[in-house]
CSV table of N, CA and C in Angstrom, one decimal:
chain,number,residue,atom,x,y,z
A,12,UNK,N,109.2,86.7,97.5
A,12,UNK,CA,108.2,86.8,96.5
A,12,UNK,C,108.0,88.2,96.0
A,13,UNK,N,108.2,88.6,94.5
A,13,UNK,CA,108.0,89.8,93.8
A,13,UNK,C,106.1,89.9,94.3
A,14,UNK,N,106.8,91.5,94.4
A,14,UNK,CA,105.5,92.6,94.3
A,14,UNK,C,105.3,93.4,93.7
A,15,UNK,N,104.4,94.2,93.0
A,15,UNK,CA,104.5,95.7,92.5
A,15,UNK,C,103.9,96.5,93.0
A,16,UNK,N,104.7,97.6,92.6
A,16,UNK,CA,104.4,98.9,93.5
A,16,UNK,C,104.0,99.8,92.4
A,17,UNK,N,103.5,101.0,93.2
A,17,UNK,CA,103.2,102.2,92.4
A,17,UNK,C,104.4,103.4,92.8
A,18,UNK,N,105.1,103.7,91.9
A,18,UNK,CA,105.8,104.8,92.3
A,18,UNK,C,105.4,106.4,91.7
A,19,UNK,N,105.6,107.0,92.7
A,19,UNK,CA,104.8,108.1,91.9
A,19,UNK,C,106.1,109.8,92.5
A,20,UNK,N,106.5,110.2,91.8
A,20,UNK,CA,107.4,111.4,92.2
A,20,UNK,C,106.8,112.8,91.7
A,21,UNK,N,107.0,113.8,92.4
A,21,UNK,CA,106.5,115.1,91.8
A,21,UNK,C,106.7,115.4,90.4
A,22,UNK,N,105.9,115.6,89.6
A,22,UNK,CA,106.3,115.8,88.1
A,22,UNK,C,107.2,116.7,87.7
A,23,UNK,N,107.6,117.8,88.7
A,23,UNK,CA,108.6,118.8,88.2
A,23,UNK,C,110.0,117.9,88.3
A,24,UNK,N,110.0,116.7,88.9
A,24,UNK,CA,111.1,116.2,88.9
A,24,UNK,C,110.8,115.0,87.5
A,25,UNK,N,110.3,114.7,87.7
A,25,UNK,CA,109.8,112.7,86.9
A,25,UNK,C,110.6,111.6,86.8
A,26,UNK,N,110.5,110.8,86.3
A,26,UNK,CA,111.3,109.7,86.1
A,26,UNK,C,112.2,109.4,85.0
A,27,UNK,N,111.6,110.2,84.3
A,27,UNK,CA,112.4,110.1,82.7
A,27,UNK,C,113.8,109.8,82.7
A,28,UNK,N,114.9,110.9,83.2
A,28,UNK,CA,115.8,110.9,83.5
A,28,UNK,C,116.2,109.5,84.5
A,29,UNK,N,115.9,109.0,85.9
A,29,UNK,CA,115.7,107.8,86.8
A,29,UNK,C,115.7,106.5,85.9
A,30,UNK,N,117.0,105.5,86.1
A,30,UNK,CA,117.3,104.4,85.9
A,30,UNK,C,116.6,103.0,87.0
A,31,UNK,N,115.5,102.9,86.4
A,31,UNK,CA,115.2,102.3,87.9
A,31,UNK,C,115.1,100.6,87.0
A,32,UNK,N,115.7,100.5,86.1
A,32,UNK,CA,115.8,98.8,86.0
A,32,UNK,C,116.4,97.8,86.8
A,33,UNK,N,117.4,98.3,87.6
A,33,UNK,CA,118.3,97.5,88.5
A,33,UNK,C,117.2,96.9,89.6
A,34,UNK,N,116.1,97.2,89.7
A,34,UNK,CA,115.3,97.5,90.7
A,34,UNK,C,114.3,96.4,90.7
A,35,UNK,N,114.1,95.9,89.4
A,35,UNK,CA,113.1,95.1,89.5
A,35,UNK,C,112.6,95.5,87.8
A,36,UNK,N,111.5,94.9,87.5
A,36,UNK,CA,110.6,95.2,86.2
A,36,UNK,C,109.7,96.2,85.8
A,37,UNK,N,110.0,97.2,85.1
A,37,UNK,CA,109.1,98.1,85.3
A,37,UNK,C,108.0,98.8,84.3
A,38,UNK,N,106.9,99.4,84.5
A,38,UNK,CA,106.5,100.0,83.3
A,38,UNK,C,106.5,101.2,83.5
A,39,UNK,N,106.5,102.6,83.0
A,39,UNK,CA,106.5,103.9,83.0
A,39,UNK,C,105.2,103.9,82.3
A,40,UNK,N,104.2,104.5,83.6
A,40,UNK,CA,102.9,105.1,83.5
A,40,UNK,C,102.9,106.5,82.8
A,41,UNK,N,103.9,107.0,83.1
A,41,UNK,CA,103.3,108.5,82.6
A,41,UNK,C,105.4,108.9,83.0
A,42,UNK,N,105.7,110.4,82.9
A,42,UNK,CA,106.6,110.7,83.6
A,42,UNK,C,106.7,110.9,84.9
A,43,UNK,N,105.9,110.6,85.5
A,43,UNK,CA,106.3,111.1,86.5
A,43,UNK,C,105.8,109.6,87.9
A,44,UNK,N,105.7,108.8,86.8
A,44,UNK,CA,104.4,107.6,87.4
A,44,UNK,C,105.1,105.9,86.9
A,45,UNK,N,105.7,105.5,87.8
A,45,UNK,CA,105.5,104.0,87.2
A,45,UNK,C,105.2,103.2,87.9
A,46,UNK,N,105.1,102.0,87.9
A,46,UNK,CA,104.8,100.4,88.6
A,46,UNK,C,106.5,99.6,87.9
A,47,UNK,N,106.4,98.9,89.4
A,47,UNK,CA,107.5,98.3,89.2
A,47,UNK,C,107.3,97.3,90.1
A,48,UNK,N,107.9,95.7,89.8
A,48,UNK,CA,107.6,94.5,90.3
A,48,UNK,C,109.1,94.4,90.5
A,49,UNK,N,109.1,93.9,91.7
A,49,UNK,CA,110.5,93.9,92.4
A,49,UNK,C,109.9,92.5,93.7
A,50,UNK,N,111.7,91.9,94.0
A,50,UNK,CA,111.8,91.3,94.9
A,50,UNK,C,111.9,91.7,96.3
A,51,UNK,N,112.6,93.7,96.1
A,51,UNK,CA,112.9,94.3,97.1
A,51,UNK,C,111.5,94.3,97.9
A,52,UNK,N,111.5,94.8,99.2
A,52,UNK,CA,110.8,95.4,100.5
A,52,UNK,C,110.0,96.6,99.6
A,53,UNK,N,109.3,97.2,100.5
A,53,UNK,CA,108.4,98.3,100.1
A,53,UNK,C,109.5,99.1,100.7
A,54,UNK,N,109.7,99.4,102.0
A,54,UNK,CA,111.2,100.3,102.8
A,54,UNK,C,112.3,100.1,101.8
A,55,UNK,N,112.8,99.2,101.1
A,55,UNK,CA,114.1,98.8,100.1
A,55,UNK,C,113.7,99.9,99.0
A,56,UNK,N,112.6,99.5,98.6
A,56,UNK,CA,112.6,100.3,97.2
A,56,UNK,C,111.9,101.9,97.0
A,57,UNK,N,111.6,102.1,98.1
A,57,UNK,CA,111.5,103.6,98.7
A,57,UNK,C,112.7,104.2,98.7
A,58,UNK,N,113.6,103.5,99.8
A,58,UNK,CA,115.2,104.5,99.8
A,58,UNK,C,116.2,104.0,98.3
A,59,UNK,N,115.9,103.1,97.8
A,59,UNK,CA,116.7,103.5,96.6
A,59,UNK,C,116.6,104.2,95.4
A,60,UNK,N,115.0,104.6,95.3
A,60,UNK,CA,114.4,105.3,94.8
A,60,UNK,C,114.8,106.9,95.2
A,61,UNK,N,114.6,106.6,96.4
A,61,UNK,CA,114.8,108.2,97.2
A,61,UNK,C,116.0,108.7,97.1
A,62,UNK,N,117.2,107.7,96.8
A,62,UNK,CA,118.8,108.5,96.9
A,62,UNK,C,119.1,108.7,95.7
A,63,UNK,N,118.0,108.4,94.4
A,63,UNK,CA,118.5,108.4,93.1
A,63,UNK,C,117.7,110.0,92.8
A,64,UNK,N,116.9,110.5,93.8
A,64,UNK,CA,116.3,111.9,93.1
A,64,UNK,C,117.1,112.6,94.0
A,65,UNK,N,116.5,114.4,93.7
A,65,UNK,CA,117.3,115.4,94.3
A,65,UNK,C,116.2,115.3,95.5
A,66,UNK,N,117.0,115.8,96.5
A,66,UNK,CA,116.7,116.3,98.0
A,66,UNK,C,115.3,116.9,97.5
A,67,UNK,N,114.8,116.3,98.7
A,67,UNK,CA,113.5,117.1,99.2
A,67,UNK,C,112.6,116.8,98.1
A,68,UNK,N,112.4,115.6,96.8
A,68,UNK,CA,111.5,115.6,95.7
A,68,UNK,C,110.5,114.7,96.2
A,69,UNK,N,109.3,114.7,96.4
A,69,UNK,CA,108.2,114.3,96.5
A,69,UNK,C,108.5,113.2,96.0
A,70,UNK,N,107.8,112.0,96.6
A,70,UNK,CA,108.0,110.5,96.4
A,70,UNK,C,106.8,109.6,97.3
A,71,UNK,N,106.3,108.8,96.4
A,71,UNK,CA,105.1,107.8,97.0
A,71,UNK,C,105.4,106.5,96.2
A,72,UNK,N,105.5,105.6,97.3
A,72,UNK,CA,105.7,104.0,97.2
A,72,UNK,C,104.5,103.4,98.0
A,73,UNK,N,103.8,102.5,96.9
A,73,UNK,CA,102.6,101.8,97.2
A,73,UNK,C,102.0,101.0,96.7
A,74,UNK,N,102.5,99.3,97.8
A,74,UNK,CA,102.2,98.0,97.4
A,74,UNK,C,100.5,98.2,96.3
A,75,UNK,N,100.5,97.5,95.4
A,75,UNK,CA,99.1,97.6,94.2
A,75,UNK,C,99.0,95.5,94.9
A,76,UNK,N,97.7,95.8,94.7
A,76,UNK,CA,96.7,94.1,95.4
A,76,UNK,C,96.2,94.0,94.2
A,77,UNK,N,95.9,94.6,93.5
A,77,UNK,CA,95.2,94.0,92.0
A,77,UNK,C,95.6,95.2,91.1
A,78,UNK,N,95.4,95.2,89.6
A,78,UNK,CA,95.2,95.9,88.5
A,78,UNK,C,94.4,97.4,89.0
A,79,UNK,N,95.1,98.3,88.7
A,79,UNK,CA,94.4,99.9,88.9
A,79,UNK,C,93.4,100.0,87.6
A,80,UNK,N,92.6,100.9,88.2
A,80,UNK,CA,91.9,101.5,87.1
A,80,UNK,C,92.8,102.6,86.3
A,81,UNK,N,93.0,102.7,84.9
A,81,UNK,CA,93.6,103.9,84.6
A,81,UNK,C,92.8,104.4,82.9
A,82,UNK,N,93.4,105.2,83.0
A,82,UNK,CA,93.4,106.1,81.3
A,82,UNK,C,94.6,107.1,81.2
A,83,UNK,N,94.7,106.8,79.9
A,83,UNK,CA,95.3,107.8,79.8
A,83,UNK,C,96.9,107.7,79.9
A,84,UNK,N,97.5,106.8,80.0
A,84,UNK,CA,98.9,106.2,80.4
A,84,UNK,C,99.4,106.2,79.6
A,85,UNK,N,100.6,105.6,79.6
A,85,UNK,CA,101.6,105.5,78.2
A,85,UNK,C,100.6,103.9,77.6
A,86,UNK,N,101.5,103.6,76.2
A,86,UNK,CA,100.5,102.7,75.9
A,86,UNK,C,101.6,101.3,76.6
A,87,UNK,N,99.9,100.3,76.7
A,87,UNK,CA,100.8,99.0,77.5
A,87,UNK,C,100.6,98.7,78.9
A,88,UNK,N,100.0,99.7,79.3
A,88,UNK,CA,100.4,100.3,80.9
A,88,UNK,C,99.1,99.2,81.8
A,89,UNK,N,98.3,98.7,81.0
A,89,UNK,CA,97.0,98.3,81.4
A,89,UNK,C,97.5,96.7,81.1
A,90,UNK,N,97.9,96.0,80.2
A,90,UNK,CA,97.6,94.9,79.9
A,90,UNK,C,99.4,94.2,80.8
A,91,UNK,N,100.1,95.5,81.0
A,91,UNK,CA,101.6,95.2,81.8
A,91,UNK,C,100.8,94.6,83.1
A,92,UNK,N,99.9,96.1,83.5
A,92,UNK,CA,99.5,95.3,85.0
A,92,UNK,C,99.0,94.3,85.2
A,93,UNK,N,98.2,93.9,83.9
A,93,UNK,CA,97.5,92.5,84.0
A,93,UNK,C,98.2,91.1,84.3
A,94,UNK,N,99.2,91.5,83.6
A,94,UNK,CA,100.0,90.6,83.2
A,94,UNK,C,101.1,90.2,84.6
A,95,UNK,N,101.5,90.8,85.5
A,95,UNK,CA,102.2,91.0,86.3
A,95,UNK,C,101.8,90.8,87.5
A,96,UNK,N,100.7,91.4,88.1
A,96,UNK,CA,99.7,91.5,88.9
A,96,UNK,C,99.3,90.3,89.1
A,97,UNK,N,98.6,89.2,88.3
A,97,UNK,CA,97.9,88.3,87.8
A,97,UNK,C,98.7,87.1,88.7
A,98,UNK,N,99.9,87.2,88.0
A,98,UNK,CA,100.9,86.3,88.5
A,98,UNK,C,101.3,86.3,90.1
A,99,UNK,N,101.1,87.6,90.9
A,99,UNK,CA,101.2,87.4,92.5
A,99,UNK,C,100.2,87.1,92.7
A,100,UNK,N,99.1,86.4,92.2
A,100,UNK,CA,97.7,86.2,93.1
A,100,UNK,C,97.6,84.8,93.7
């Protein structure tokens, strides 16, 4: 059963560059910030995430149970979660 996660990497690194579609469905929160709905593990999509940055880059993976509060995001980023989120309940 798909989940989404929050991924979040130190900004001096970001995501921008990072292909993470193979991974599951994703939205890019910000650069350095996305959510992604995947079939993988929370441990799966931590290390494939992890082997696609440079050594030693700050990295947080973290199952989301409902819609986050946010501002300020790329646009989309609120009604993606809705939409996505909605569906694991």
């Amino acid at each position: 059963m798909a989940a989404t996660y929050s991924v979040v990497v130190d900004p001096e690194v970001g995501l921008d560059e990072i292909d993470l579609d193979d991974l599951g469905i994703e939205q890019r929160l910000s650069a350095s910030h996305a959510l992604v709905e995947t079939e993988l593990t929370q441990s799966e999509l931590y290390h494939d995430i992890k082997w696609r940055l440079p050594d030693d880059t700050a990295l947080f993976v973290g199952r989301l149970a409902a819609t986050p509060k946010m501002k300020g995001q790329r646009p989309g980023s609120v009604s993606w979660s809705r939409a996505h989120l909605d569906t694991q309940a």
